[in-house]
Amino acid sequence: MVPNRKCAGIGCKLREHIRCSDMPAADVTRLENTMVVRTVTRTEKIFSQGADATGLYCLRSGHALLWHADIFNHKTAFRVVGPGEMMGYRSLFGEDAHAATAQALTACDVCYYPKKVVLQLVDEFPGFARRFFRTLARDRGPRDALLLRGQHIPVRTRLINLLLLMNTDEMCPDDGECVLKLPMLRRDIAALLAARPESIARAIKELGQDGIAIFSGRTVTIPNLDALTVETNSEQLPLKGAVTV
Amino acid sequence: MVPNRKCAGIGCKLREHIRCSDMPAADVTRLENTMVVRTVTRTEKIFSQGADATGLYCLRSGHALLWHADIFNHKTAFRVVGPGEMMGYRSLFGEDAHAATAQALTACDVCYYPKKVVLQLVDEFPGFARRFFRTLARDRGPRDALLLRGQHIPVRTRLINLLLLMNTDEMCPDDGECVLKLPMLRRDIAALLAARPESIARAIKELGQDGIAIFSGRTVTIPNLDALTVETNSEQLPLKGAVTV
DNA sequence: CGTACCGTTGAGGTGAGTCAAAGTAAGTGG
DNA sequence: CCACTTACTTTGACTCACCTCAACGGTACG
């Protein structure tokens, strides 16, 4: 782990939460002062399954993967965390130990806010709390996995879903082809889709032959984005919309 | 739907939430006065996927099933709601339409609290809010399904997991055999385990032949509870602990 | 120029889905 | 209370997507 350093200004979704609450400048500063930014390298763990949840994490840059290991160390990933996204809030508010490990897929700048300060602010400012309620209620954490797995959806379709999920930014010109860089290994894709790396390789080959998505290392070229969406819609999507109870 | 009637006293988990907050009697009365109890019959819907979330629901008695339907009307259940349990809170706090349908498995008494009052109380009483944070963060909603599905777990094991999940009450003497009454159809079990009714039937037959769990209609006799737990532990349980990020 | 690790390809096995049909329980009306 | 309808449950035969195991090619790094 690289030496910590203070960092002025709050990044991530948290800034948005603050804007929506009527938090005075003094309290924002209080939060800023306790924030710690640390830089982690690829494959390094940000927090580990089983460890106490001592605070809230936020990615300033880079990508991380959340996965859970069973007693046989069989890993099941269920969320890709991108720049600006928070993580660790479920165990924070659930008052549980971390039930998943966060591992850096690429080099990351990670913000950390101590539990005590976050909970205090949540208690004091209803507007701030309400934003967290929304985040928690809409959290796709385990839902990402649900969306992507499910036996009756073929691996090919699950892979397409993942591509569409990773394509949030506007790296796609409206008509032309679309180039996407996946921040993870085949092994990680497999863990996310609840499949084996071999099955992923076969699905990738198939998509390439059909001219739907051409993989070259971690770079994916998608000639026609519509062709992807068409295919997911024609398949059975068991949890297409958000599954909010 | 049977005519509504007022009902004194707040049941369910909500009472516990109130006890943990420092809510004055006047506010508790405010909540009680807006509460509505209605009785629903088997198969009746308590709320429907796509409808606006107008309040919080709570089962005073009976069992209900939460399921989500895709565009092909393929139903995937993900939670069994028992007496005292709340439902509908995710869409309430997520400010989304209901993304699932709640359907009564047996006759139910359902409490309903209007959104406005609940949100007001959450804003006013941090202790009350904190309990909801915990509930949301620990919510197994979609997680139940995750626990039970996953291709690499055979249907037989998923079924055992469900039995253990339904066996919360102490209907088991310490040594003797344990009798359990499932509140649902085979079809519902299938939806919960992301399997087909035929596969459930086969798994049930197998468990009976092995003398691990004898099904007779909706009544399940488990000669030795340990035999069940042993089997789940020896299998790969991808999400054994709670998956809280 | 090895040593790892990652990625791909092939052969073989299998759990569970699908389809179809028979058996059983539950609910209805005379 | 019984005949009838309807819905649920079980069984069997077949098929297939994916897993497993094993081997080989590629690339990074010492």
XYZ file of C-alpha atoms (C1' of nucleotides) in Angstrom:
550
model
C 0.000 0.000 0.000
C 1.274 3.436 -0.983
C 1.652 6.064 1.801
C -1.574 7.859 2.609
C -2.113 11.477 1.896
C -4.837 13.966 2.507
C -6.779 15.160 -0.448
C -8.853 18.286 -0.670
C -12.391 17.989 -1.941
C -14.808 15.115 -1.848
C -15.183 13.172 -5.040
C -17.484 10.306 -5.871
C -21.206 9.983 -5.412
C -20.816 11.368 -1.927
C -20.492 14.895 -3.275
C -23.844 14.498 -4.904
C -25.332 13.269 -1.641
C -24.031 16.330 0.141
C -25.387 18.666 -2.496
C -28.851 17.184 -2.037
C -28.770 17.638 1.716
C -28.716 20.990 3.472
C -25.370 20.331 5.108
C -23.513 23.436 6.345
C -19.993 24.075 5.060
C -18.561 23.343 8.510
C -19.824 19.782 8.430
C -18.603 19.216 4.904
C -15.182 20.286 6.088
C -15.445 17.890 8.998
C -16.007 15.096 6.520
C -13.163 16.273 4.300
C -10.745 16.388 7.190
C -11.319 12.788 8.152
C -11.128 11.543 4.583
C -8.058 9.584 3.601
C -7.000 8.856 0.036
C -4.795 5.920 -0.703
C -3.458 4.526 -3.932
C -3.664 0.812 -4.519
C -2.062 -1.184 -7.277
C -3.634 -3.847 -9.461
C -4.673 -7.035 -7.587
C -4.294 -5.292 -4.231
C -7.192 -5.663 -1.821
C -9.076 -2.596 -0.637
C -10.943 -4.447 2.074
C -11.290 -8.116 2.841
C -14.121 -10.481 3.517
C -14.509 -11.098 7.225
C -12.858 -7.841 8.285
C -14.796 -5.299 10.319
C -16.477 -2.528 8.372
C -14.748 0.543 9.730
C -15.766 3.057 7.116
C -17.057 3.958 3.704
C -14.990 3.488 0.538
C -15.198 5.374 -2.697
C -13.281 5.042 -5.965
C -11.792 8.264 -7.216
C -10.293 6.491 -10.196
C -9.827 2.963 -11.464
C -11.936 -0.170 -11.253
C -12.428 -2.727 -8.524
C -14.198 -6.058 -8.258
C -16.322 -7.254 -5.371
C -16.333 -10.983 -4.769
C -17.280 -13.470 -2.149
C -15.428 -16.681 -1.390
C -17.041 -19.801 0.032
C -15.485 -22.307 2.414
C -13.718 -23.952 -0.534
C -12.385 -20.603 -1.693
C -14.628 -20.711 -4.713
C -14.956 -17.072 -5.718
C -18.154 -15.514 -6.959
C -17.949 -11.910 -8.094
C -21.075 -9.793 -8.074
C -20.154 -6.206 -8.821
C -17.723 -4.126 -10.807
C -17.089 -0.802 -9.090
C -16.159 2.084 -11.376
C -14.790 5.606 -10.822
C -16.986 7.713 -8.540
C -18.806 4.735 -7.078
C -19.063 3.916 -3.406
C -18.580 0.527 -1.832
C -18.687 -1.026 1.587
C -21.854 0.776 2.599
C -23.937 -2.346 3.024
C -21.769 -3.778 5.759
C -21.373 -0.305 7.246
C -25.103 0.200 7.691
C -25.800 -3.476 8.210
C -23.407 -3.443 11.166
C -21.807 -6.581 9.837
C -18.301 -7.595 8.916
C -17.440 -7.273 5.244
C -18.935 -10.276 3.513
C -17.017 -9.595 0.333
C -13.527 -8.667 -0.739
C -12.847 -5.570 -2.834
C -9.901 -6.068 -5.130
C -8.396 -3.525 -7.515
C -8.704 -4.523 -11.163
C -6.537 -1.568 -12.164
C -4.543 0.972 -10.190
C -7.021 2.883 -8.035
C -7.281 6.000 -5.928
C -9.523 5.086 -3.035
C -11.182 7.525 -0.648
C -11.977 6.349 2.840
C -14.388 7.951 5.307
C -14.423 6.642 8.885
C -17.656 5.025 10.014
C -18.145 7.323 12.962
C -18.249 10.522 10.927
C -20.495 9.103 8.238
C -23.012 7.775 10.758
C -23.003 11.067 12.652
C -23.776 13.034 9.513
C -26.463 10.563 8.533
C -28.083 11.052 11.942
C -27.889 14.818 11.775
C -28.977 15.505 8.214
C -32.157 13.838 6.973
C -31.466 14.906 3.409
C -28.094 13.182 3.515
C -29.693 10.101 5.045
C -32.396 10.009 2.412
C -29.789 9.806 -0.327
C -28.201 6.853 1.370
C -31.584 5.202 1.694
C -31.962 5.532 -2.024
C -28.509 4.161 -2.682
C -29.053 1.203 -0.406
C -32.506 0.465 -1.739
C -31.344 0.664 -5.329
C -28.042 -1.014 -4.736
C -27.391 -3.450 -7.468
C -24.700 -5.231 -5.480
C -25.940 -8.754 -5.545
C -28.385 -7.725 -8.227
C -25.716 -7.329 -10.855
C -24.999 -10.957 -10.412
C -28.651 -11.859 -10.550
C -28.980 -9.983 -13.766
C -26.092 -11.773 -15.283
C -26.521 -15.267 -14.014
C -29.550 -17.474 -13.891
C -29.261 -20.824 -15.560
C -31.750 -20.334 -18.290
C -29.782 -17.475 -19.771
C -26.949 -18.750 -21.934
C -23.417 -17.589 -21.206
C -23.362 -15.779 -24.535
C -26.257 -13.571 -23.483
C -24.845 -12.996 -20.026
C -21.628 -11.837 -21.642
C -23.535 -9.389 -23.815
C -25.282 -8.086 -20.721
C -21.924 -7.495 -19.128
C -20.710 -5.594 -22.179
C -23.761 -3.362 -22.086
C -23.252 -2.856 -18.359
C -19.637 -1.798 -18.792
C -20.521 0.565 -21.598
C -21.960 3.294 -19.371
C -19.728 6.093 -20.627
C -20.237 7.666 -23.972
C -17.318 5.996 -25.686
C -19.633 5.198 -28.539
C -20.173 7.601 -31.437
C -23.802 7.481 -32.433
C -23.439 5.527 -35.637
C -19.889 4.244 -35.855
C -18.314 1.331 -34.094
C -17.757 1.357 -30.401
C -14.520 0.444 -28.644
C -14.564 -0.676 -25.046
C -11.740 -1.615 -22.729
C -12.584 -4.172 -20.075
C -10.642 -3.676 -16.855
C -10.574 -7.377 -15.978
C -9.238 -10.793 -16.775
C -11.219 -13.616 -18.362
C -11.166 -15.264 -14.978
C -12.961 -12.266 -13.463
C -15.545 -12.214 -16.224
C -16.169 -15.866 -15.513
C -16.620 -15.172 -11.798
C -19.107 -12.407 -12.602
C -21.128 -14.522 -14.984
C -21.021 -17.585 -12.758
C -19.292 -19.518 -15.511
C -15.879 -21.033 -16.221
C -13.117 -19.218 -18.100
C -13.307 -21.862 -20.806
C -16.967 -21.118 -21.396
C -16.162 -17.422 -21.605
C -13.467 -18.085 -24.195
C -15.921 -20.065 -26.285
C -18.603 -17.384 -26.034
C -16.070 -14.722 -27.013
C -15.037 -16.714 -30.045
C -18.656 -17.121 -31.048
C -19.423 -13.413 -30.745
C -16.370 -12.673 -32.863
C -17.402 -15.122 -35.587
C -20.863 -13.575 -35.676
C -19.304 -10.128 -36.004
C -21.234 -8.863 -32.986
C -18.317 -8.116 -30.672
C -14.662 -8.544 -31.563
C -12.366 -9.188 -28.616
C -8.678 -8.482 -28.817
C -7.115 -8.900 -25.417
C -9.088 -6.618 -23.168
C -10.262 -4.382 -25.972
C -13.690 -5.053 -27.384
C -14.886 -3.620 -30.665
C -18.620 -3.480 -31.169
C -19.509 -2.648 -34.772
C -23.170 -2.124 -34.025
C -24.442 -1.557 -30.520
C -28.033 -2.212 -31.568
C -27.135 -5.749 -32.555
C -26.203 -6.364 -28.912
C -29.357 -4.942 -27.396
C -31.516 -6.775 -29.903
C -30.016 -10.048 -28.798
C -30.596 -9.457 -25.105
C -34.182 -8.456 -25.694
C -34.929 -11.538 -27.712
C -33.625 -13.698 -24.887
C -35.371 -14.273 -21.643
C -34.194 -11.648 -19.223
C -35.354 -12.821 -15.824
C -34.488 -9.657 -13.978
C -34.458 -7.063 -16.642
C -35.740 -4.170 -14.624
C -34.263 -3.408 -11.272
C -35.482 -5.843 -8.689
C -36.534 -3.569 -5.906
C -38.932 -5.143 -3.494
C -60.281 -7.740 -1.086
C -62.058 -7.770 2.245
C -63.278 -4.427 3.715
C -60.594 -2.490 5.552
C -60.638 -1.931 9.242
C -58.536 -0.055 11.721
C -56.454 -2.078 14.079
C -54.982 -0.894 17.337
C -51.319 -1.535 17.966
C -48.443 -1.903 15.593
C -47.295 -5.416 14.925
C -44.393 -6.661 12.862
C -40.776 -5.663 12.887
C -41.870 -2.054 12.916
C -42.675 -2.253 16.623
C -39.101 -3.276 17.254
C -37.864 -0.350 15.176
C -39.930 2.021 17.245
C -38.690 0.573 20.503
C -35.102 1.179 19.415
C -35.754 4.794 18.553
C -36.666 7.474 21.057
C -40.002 8.167 19.451
C -42.559 9.961 21.659
C -45.950 8.322 22.221
C -47.642 11.025 20.177
C -45.727 10.068 17.042
C -46.358 6.370 17.573
C -50.062 7.191 17.725
C -49.705 9.197 14.529
C -48.339 6.094 12.842
C -51.044 3.876 14.313
C -53.794 6.153 13.136
C -52.699 6.018 9.521
C -52.196 2.260 9.555
C -54.694 0.162 7.648
C -55.130 -3.594 8.023
C -56.603 -5.625 5.249
C -57.223 -9.323 4.871
C -56.236 -11.002 1.658
C -57.038 -14.518 0.505
C -54.687 -17.084 -0.984
C -53.309 -16.151 -4.434
C -54.471 -12.561 -4.017
C -51.900 -9.885 -4.797
C -50.814 -7.460 -2.087
C -49.012 -5.170 -4.482
C -48.090 -5.531 -8.108
C -44.958 -5.124 -10.140
C -44.960 -1.787 -11.936
C -47.333 -0.085 -9.503
C -46.195 2.976 -7.571
C -44.831 2.343 -4.100
C -47.271 4.264 -1.938
C -46.390 2.802 1.421
C -44.871 0.151 3.596
C -46.381 -3.328 3.964
C -46.117 -5.713 6.860
C -47.501 -9.215 7.400
C -49.415 -9.634 10.636
C -50.133 -13.253 9.778
C -49.728 -15.649 6.883
C -47.096 -16.040 4.205
C -46.479 -14.210 0.964
C -44.151 -14.662 -1.976
C -42.244 -11.947 -3.795
C -41.594 -12.557 -7.454
C -40.525 -10.704 -10.535
C -41.788 -11.345 -14.031
C -39.796 -10.670 -17.184
C -41.145 -9.516 -20.536
C -42.103 -13.107 -21.336
C -43.936 -13.412 -18.022
C -41.335 -15.835 -16.764
C -41.610 -15.587 -13.001
C -38.645 -15.654 -10.664
C -39.395 -15.619 -6.962
C -36.769 -14.370 -4.550
C -38.263 -14.109 -1.100
C -40.766 -15.768 1.182
C -42.262 -13.247 3.581
C -43.426 -14.632 6.921
C -45.492 -13.269 9.807
C -44.070 -10.073 11.281
C -41.913 -9.312 8.266
C -41.982 -6.103 6.271
C -42.007 -5.791 2.518
C -42.077 -3.095 -0.089
C -39.459 -0.988 1.658
C -36.886 -1.192 -1.102
C -39.112 0.485 -3.661
C -40.341 2.913 -1.003
C -36.855 4.164 -0.198
C -35.544 3.643 -3.699
C -38.280 5.947 -4.972
C -39.085 3.440 -7.665
C -42.186 1.607 -8.772
C -42.588 -1.862 -7.310
C -40.316 -4.142 -9.292
C -41.884 -7.244 -7.828
C -45.311 -8.619 -7.072
C -46.278 -9.718 -3.580
C -48.743 -12.578 -3.657
C -50.371 -14.296 -0.698
C -49.407 -17.938 -0.311
C -51.964 -18.359 2.460
C -54.652 -16.087 3.867
C -52.890 -13.011 5.242
C -53.527 -10.010 7.435
C -51.546 -7.179 5.926
C -50.709 -3.877 7.600
C -50.147 -0.837 5.429
C -48.434 2.408 6.407
C -48.606 5.340 3.978
C -45.300 6.468 2.531
C -45.645 10.044 3.720
C -45.874 9.172 7.406
C -43.056 6.632 7.287
C -40.694 9.027 5.527
C -41.554 11.821 7.943
C -40.767 9.661 10.948
C -37.548 8.478 9.334
C -36.516 12.090 8.830
C -37.383 13.087 12.381
C -35.974 10.179 14.370
C -32.394 9.096 13.645
C -32.810 5.969 15.778
C -35.783 4.908 13.690
C -33.872 5.660 10.521
C -30.875 3.666 11.682
C -33.011 0.561 12.078
C -34.235 0.933 8.528
C -30.673 1.346 7.336
C -29.875 -1.960 8.942
C -32.891 -3.635 7.455
C -32.119 -2.329 3.987
C -28.440 -3.165 4.206
C -29.116 -6.671 5.437
C -32.101 -7.235 3.234
C -31.857 -10.606 1.676
C -34.435 -9.759 -0.975
C -32.669 -10.634 -4.168
C -30.021 -12.348 -2.079
C -32.241 -15.239 -1.141
C -32.365 -16.101 -4.770
C -28.618 -15.739 -5.102
C -28.138 -18.081 -2.238
C -30.327 -20.678 -3.758
C -29.453 -20.446 -7.383
C -26.109 -20.424 -9.063
C -25.577 -23.177 -11.564
C -22.929 -25.050 -9.751
C -25.211 -25.863 -6.858
C -27.444 -28.809 -7.689
C -31.196 -28.438 -7.247
C -31.072 -31.027 -4.474
C -28.796 -28.804 -2.397
C -30.770 -25.680 -3.163
C -33.873 -27.463 -1.936
C -32.133 -28.367 1.305
C -31.106 -24.753 1.714
C -34.715 -23.724 1.329
C -35.808 -26.233 3.972
C -33.239 -24.877 6.402
C -34.359 -21.346 5.566
C -38.005 -22.129 6.273
C -37.163 -23.845 9.518
C -36.580 -20.652 11.496
C -39.047 -21.396 14.275
C -38.367 -23.959 16.930
C -40.622 -26.620 15.550
C -37.804 -29.068 16.011
C -37.236 -30.926 19.269
C -33.539 -31.173 19.918
C -33.093 -34.826 19.116
C -36.297 -36.128 17.581
C -37.595 -35.652 14.088
C -38.701 -32.324 12.812
C -41.956 -31.605 10.999
C -42.233 -28.586 8.771
C -45.164 -27.250 6.791
C -44.283 -25.395 3.633
C -46.735 -22.615 2.780
C -46.254 -22.954 -0.957
C -46.828 -24.988 -4.069
C -44.181 -26.961 -5.913
C -44.401 -24.338 -8.600
C -43.431 -21.670 -6.099
C -40.528 -23.712 -4.816
C -39.363 -24.042 -8.389
C -39.585 -20.296 -8.913
C -37.562 -19.720 -5.746
C -34.861 -22.176 -6.692
C -34.750 -21.059 -10.304
C -35.702 -24.534 -11.413
C -38.630 -26.318 -13.030
C -41.385 -28.055 -11.072
C -40.335 -31.350 -12.642
C -36.821 -30.963 -11.277
C -38.234 -30.187 -7.846
C -40.349 -33.329 -7.957
C -37.292 -35.388 -8.812
C -35.226 -33.834 -6.043
C -38.026 -34.415 -3.538
C -38.229 -38.062 -4.561
C -34.487 -38.420 -4.155
C -34.439 -36.868 -0.684
C -37.247 -39.213 0.333
C -35.401 -42.274 -0.957
C -32.299 -41.218 0.940
C -34.381 -40.779 4.085
C -33.159 -37.206 4.507
C -36.468 -35.383 4.113
C -39.820 -37.052 3.552
C -42.363 -34.930 1.722
C -46.061 -35.624 2.023
C -48.002 -32.883 0.312
C -46.802 -29.692 1.940
C -45.654 -31.403 5.084
C -41.987 -32.268 5.337
C -40.593 -34.660 7.905
C -36.911 -34.370 8.647
C -35.662 -37.323 10.739
C -32.310 -35.752 11.419
C -31.680 -32.069 10.950
C -27.917 -32.553 11.106
C -28.026 -34.729 8.018
C -29.355 -31.712 6.135
C -26.753 -29.261 7.351
C -23.971 -31.743 6.718
C -24.993 -32.003 3.112
C -25.081 -28.264 2.527
C -21.679 -27.845 4.106
C -20.126 -30.531 2.008
C -21.403 -28.830 -1.103
C -20.018 -25.676 -2.558
C -21.981 -22.831 -1.061
C -21.046 -19.794 -3.093
C -22.833 -17.294 -0.903
C -22.942 -18.988 2.425
C -22.546 -15.938 4.621
C -24.628 -12.905 3.958
C -23.319 -11.017 1.002
C -23.208 -7.530 2.303
C -20.879 -5.267 0.411
C 15.787 -18.731 -22.087
C 13.146 -20.680 -18.593
C 9.195 -19.971 -15.468
C 4.624 -18.487 -14.595
C 0.329 -17.231 -15.681
C -3.246 -16.423 -18.888
C -5.971 -17.786 -22.737
C -7.675 -21.058 -26.015
C -9.133 -25.503 -27.914
C -10.757 -30.361 -27.749
C -13.103 -34.600 -25.899
C -16.233 -36.488 -22.784
C -19.713 -36.523 -19.093
C -23.949 -34.817 -16.750
C -27.473 -32.124 -14.449
C -31.361 -30.033 -15.515
C -34.533 -28.241 -19.133
C -38.277 -29.584 -22.502
C -42.068 -32.072 -24.080
C -45.647 -35.205 -23.417
C -48.671 -38.001 -20.740
C -50.523 -40.113 -16.786
C -51.763 -39.693 -11.904
C -53.595 -37.057 -7.925
C -55.668 -33.503 -5.207
C -58.821 -29.695 -4.716
C -62.769 -27.046 -5.623
C -67.581 -26.677 -7.706
C -72.367 -27.566 -8.576
C -76.251 -30.592 -8.600
C -72.431 -36.754 -0.806
C -70.979 -37.698 -5.311
C -69.695 -36.593 -10.236
C -67.238 -33.364 -12.647
C -63.865 -29.939 -13.776
C -59.687 -27.859 -13.009
C -55.255 -27.336 -11.424
C -51.330 -29.322 -9.469
C -47.870 -33.139 -9.277
C -45.207 -36.831 -10.835
C -42.865 -39.799 -14.204
C -40.273 -40.981 -18.409
C -37.513 -40.126 -22.699
C -34.796 -37.046 -24.944
C -31.676 -33.083 -25.696
C -28.329 -29.687 -24.788
C -25.460 -26.107 -22.571
C -22.092 -26.033 -19.595
C -18.663 -28.221 -16.564
C -14.478 -31.031 -16.089
C -10.142 -32.514 -17.303
C -6.271 -32.171 -20.120
C -3.178 -30.280 -23.391
C -1.227 -26.609 -25.989
C -0.115 -21.647 -27.554
C 0.837 -16.980 -26.180
C 2.798 -13.265 -23.538
C 5.189 -10.963 -19.618
C 9.001 -10.925 -16.706
C 12.900 -12.378 -14.244
